[in-house]
PDB file of C-alpha atoms in Angstrom:
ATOM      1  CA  UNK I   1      51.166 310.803  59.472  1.00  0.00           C
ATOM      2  CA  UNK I   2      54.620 311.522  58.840  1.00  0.00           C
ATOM      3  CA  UNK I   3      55.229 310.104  56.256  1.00  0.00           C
ATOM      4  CA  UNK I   4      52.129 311.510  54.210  1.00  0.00           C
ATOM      5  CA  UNK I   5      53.850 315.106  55.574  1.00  0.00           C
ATOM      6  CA  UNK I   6      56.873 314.386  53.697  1.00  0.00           C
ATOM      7  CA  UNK I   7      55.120 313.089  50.201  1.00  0.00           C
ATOM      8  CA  UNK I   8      53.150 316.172  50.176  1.00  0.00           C
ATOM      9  CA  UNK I   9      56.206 318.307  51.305  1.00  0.00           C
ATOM     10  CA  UNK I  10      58.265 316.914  48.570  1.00  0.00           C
ATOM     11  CA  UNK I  11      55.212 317.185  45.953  1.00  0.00           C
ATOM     12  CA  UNK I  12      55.037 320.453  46.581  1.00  0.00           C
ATOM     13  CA  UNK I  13      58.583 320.765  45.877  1.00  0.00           C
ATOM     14  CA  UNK I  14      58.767 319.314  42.783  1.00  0.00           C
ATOM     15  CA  UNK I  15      56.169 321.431  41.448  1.00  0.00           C
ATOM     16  CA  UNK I  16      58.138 324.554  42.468  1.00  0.00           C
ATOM     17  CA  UNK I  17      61.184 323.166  41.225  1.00  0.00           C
ATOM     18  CA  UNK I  18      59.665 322.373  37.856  1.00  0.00           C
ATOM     19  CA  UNK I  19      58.084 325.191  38.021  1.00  0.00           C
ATOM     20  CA  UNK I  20      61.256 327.248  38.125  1.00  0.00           C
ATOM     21  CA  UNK I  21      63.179 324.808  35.962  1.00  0.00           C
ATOM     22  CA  UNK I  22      60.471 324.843  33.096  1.00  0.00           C
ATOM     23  CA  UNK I  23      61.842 324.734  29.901  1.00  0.00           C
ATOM     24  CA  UNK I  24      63.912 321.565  31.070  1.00  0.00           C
ATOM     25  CA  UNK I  25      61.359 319.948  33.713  1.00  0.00           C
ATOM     26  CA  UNK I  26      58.306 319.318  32.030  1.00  0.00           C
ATOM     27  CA  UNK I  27      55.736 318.269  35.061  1.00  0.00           C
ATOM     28  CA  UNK I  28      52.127 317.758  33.286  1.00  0.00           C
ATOM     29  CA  UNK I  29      48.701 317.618  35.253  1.00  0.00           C
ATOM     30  CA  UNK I  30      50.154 319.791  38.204  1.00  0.00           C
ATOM     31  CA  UNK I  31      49.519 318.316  41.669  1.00  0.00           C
ATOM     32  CA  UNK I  32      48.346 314.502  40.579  1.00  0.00           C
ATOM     33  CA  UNK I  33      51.815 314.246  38.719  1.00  0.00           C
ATOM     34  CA  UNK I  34      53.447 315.660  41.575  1.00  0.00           C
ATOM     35  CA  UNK I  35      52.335 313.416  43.934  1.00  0.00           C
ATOM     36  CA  UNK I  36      53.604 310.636  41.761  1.00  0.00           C
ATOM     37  CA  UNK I  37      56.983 311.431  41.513  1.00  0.00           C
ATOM     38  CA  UNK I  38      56.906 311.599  45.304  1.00  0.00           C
ATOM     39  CA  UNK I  39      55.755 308.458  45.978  1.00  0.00           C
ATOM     40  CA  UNK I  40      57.967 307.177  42.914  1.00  0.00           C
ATOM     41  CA  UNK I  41      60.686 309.430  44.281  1.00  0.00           C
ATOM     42  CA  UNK I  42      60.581 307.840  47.866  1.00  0.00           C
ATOM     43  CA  UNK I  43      60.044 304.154  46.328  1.00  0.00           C
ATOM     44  CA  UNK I  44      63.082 304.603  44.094  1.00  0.00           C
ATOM     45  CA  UNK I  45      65.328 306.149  47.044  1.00  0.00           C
ATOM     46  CA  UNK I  46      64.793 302.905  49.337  1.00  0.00           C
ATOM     47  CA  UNK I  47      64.590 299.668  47.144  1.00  0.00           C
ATOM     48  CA  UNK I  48      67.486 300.861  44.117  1.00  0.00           C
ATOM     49  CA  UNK I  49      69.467 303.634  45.825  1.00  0.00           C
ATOM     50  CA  UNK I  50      71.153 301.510  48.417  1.00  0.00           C
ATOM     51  CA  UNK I  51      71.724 298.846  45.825  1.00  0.00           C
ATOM     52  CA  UNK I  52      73.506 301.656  43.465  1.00  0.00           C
ATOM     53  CA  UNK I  53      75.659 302.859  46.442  1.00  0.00           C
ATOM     54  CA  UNK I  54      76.811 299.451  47.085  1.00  0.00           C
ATOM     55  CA  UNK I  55      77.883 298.499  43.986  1.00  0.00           C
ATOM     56  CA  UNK I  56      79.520 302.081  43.093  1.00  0.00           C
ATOM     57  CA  UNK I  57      81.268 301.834  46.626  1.00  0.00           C
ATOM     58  CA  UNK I  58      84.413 302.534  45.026  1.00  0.00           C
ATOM     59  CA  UNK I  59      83.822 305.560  43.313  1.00  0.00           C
ATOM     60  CA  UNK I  60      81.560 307.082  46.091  1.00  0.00           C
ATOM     61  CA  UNK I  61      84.889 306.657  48.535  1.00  0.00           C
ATOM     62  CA  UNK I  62      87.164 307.850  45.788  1.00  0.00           C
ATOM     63  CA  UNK I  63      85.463 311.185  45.216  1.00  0.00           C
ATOM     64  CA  UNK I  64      84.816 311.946  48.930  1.00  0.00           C
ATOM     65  CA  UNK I  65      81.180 311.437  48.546  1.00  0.00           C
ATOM     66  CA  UNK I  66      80.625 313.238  45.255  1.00  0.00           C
ATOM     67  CA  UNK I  67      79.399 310.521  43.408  1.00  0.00           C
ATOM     68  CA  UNK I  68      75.958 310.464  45.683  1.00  0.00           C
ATOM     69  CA  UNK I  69      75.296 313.744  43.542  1.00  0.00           C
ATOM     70  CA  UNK I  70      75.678 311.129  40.423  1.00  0.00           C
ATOM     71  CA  UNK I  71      73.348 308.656  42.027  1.00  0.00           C
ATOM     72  CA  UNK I  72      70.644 311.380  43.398  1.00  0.00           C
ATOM     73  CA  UNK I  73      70.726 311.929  39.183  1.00  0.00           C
ATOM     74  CA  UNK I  74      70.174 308.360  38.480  1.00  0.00           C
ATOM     75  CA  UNK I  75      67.309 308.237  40.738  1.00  0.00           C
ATOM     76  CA  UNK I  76      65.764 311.867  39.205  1.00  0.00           C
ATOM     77  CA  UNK I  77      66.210 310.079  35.623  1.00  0.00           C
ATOM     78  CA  UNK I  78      64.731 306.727  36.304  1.00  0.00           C
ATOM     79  CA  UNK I  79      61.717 309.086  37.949  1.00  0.00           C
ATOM     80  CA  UNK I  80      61.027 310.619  34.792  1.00  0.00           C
ATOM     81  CA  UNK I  81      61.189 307.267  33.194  1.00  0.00           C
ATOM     82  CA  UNK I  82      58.450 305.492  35.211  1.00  0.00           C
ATOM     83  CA  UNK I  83      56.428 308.679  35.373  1.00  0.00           C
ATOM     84  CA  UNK I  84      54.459 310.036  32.717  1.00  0.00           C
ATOM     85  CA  UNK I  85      54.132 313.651  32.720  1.00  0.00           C
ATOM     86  CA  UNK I  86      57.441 314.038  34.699  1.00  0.00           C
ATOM     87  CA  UNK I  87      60.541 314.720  32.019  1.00  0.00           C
ATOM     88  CA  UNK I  88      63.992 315.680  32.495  1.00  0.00           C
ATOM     89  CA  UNK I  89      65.701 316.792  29.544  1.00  0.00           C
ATOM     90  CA  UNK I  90      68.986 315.985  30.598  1.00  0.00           C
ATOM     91  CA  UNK I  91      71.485 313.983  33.124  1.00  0.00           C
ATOM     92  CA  UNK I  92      72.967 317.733  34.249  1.00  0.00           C
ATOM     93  CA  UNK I  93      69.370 319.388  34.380  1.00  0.00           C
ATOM     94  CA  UNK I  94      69.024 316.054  36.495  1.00  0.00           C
ATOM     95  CA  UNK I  95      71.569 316.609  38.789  1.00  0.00           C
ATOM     96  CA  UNK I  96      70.938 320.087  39.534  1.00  0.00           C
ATOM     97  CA  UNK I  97      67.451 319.022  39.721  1.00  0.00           C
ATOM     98  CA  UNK I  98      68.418 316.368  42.431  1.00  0.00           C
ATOM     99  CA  UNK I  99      70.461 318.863  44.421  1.00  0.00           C
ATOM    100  CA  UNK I 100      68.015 321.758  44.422  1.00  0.00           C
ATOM    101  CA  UNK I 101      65.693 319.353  45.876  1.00  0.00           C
ATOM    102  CA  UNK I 102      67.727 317.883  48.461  1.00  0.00           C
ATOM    103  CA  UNK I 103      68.763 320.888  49.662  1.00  0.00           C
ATOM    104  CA  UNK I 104      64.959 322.430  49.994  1.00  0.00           C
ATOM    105  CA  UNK I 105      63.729 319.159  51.495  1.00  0.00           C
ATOM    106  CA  UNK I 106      66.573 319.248  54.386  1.00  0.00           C
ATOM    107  CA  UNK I 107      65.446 322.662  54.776  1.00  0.00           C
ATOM    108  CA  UNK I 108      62.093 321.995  55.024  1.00  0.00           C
ATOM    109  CA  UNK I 109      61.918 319.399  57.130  1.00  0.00           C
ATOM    110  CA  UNK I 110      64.149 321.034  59.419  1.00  0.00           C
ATOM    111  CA  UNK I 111      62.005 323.612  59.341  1.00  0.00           C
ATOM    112  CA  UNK I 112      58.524 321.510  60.186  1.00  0.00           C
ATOM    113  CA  UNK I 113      59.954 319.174  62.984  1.00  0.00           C
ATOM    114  CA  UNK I 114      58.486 318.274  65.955  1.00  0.00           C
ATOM    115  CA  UNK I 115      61.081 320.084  68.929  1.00  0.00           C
ATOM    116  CA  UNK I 116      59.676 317.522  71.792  1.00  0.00           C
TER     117      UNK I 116
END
């Protein structure tokens, strides 16, 4: 049950986001598309993501961290790759794509959890 919370949490997001991001985040067909890029989204950020941290190790420790941001824009791009109707114009409109999300989903999710 949680999970489904969190896939419709974060399709809702993404429509807002796109929504407010428009002429650079083209999200076609609304809520069906949305819910694809969350279950893409969530696919992506457990089988590749920990594979890209690992190998870019180096870098991540070098820039304090940073170069999650990079990786979080990796993951938005490959997305819009494997998604038709999702489109990011760019790896920037990516990133702040990425960071706009991560930082409403925290929020969110903070916001919704269960105080037991």
């Amino acid at each position: 049950m949680k999970l489904l919370l969190r896939i419709l949490i974060t399709a809702i997001l993404v429509m807002v986001i796109a929504r407010f991001m428009s002429p650079n985040v083209i999200l076609a067909d609304g809520i069906q598309t949305s819910f694809m890029v969350a279950i893409v989204l969530g696919l992506l950020n457990f089988f590749v993501k920990p594979i890209l941290v690992l190998f870019t190790l180096p870098a991540t420790i070098l820039t304090l961290g940073l170069f999650l941001l990079v990786i979080n824009a990796i993951i938005i791009m490959l997305c819009s790759h494997f998604v038709t109707g999702f489109h990011v114009n760019s790896f920037f409109t990516a990133l702040l794509f990425s960071i706009i999300l991560s930082l409403s989903q925290s929020l969110v999710y903070k916001l919704t959890e269960d105080n037991k």
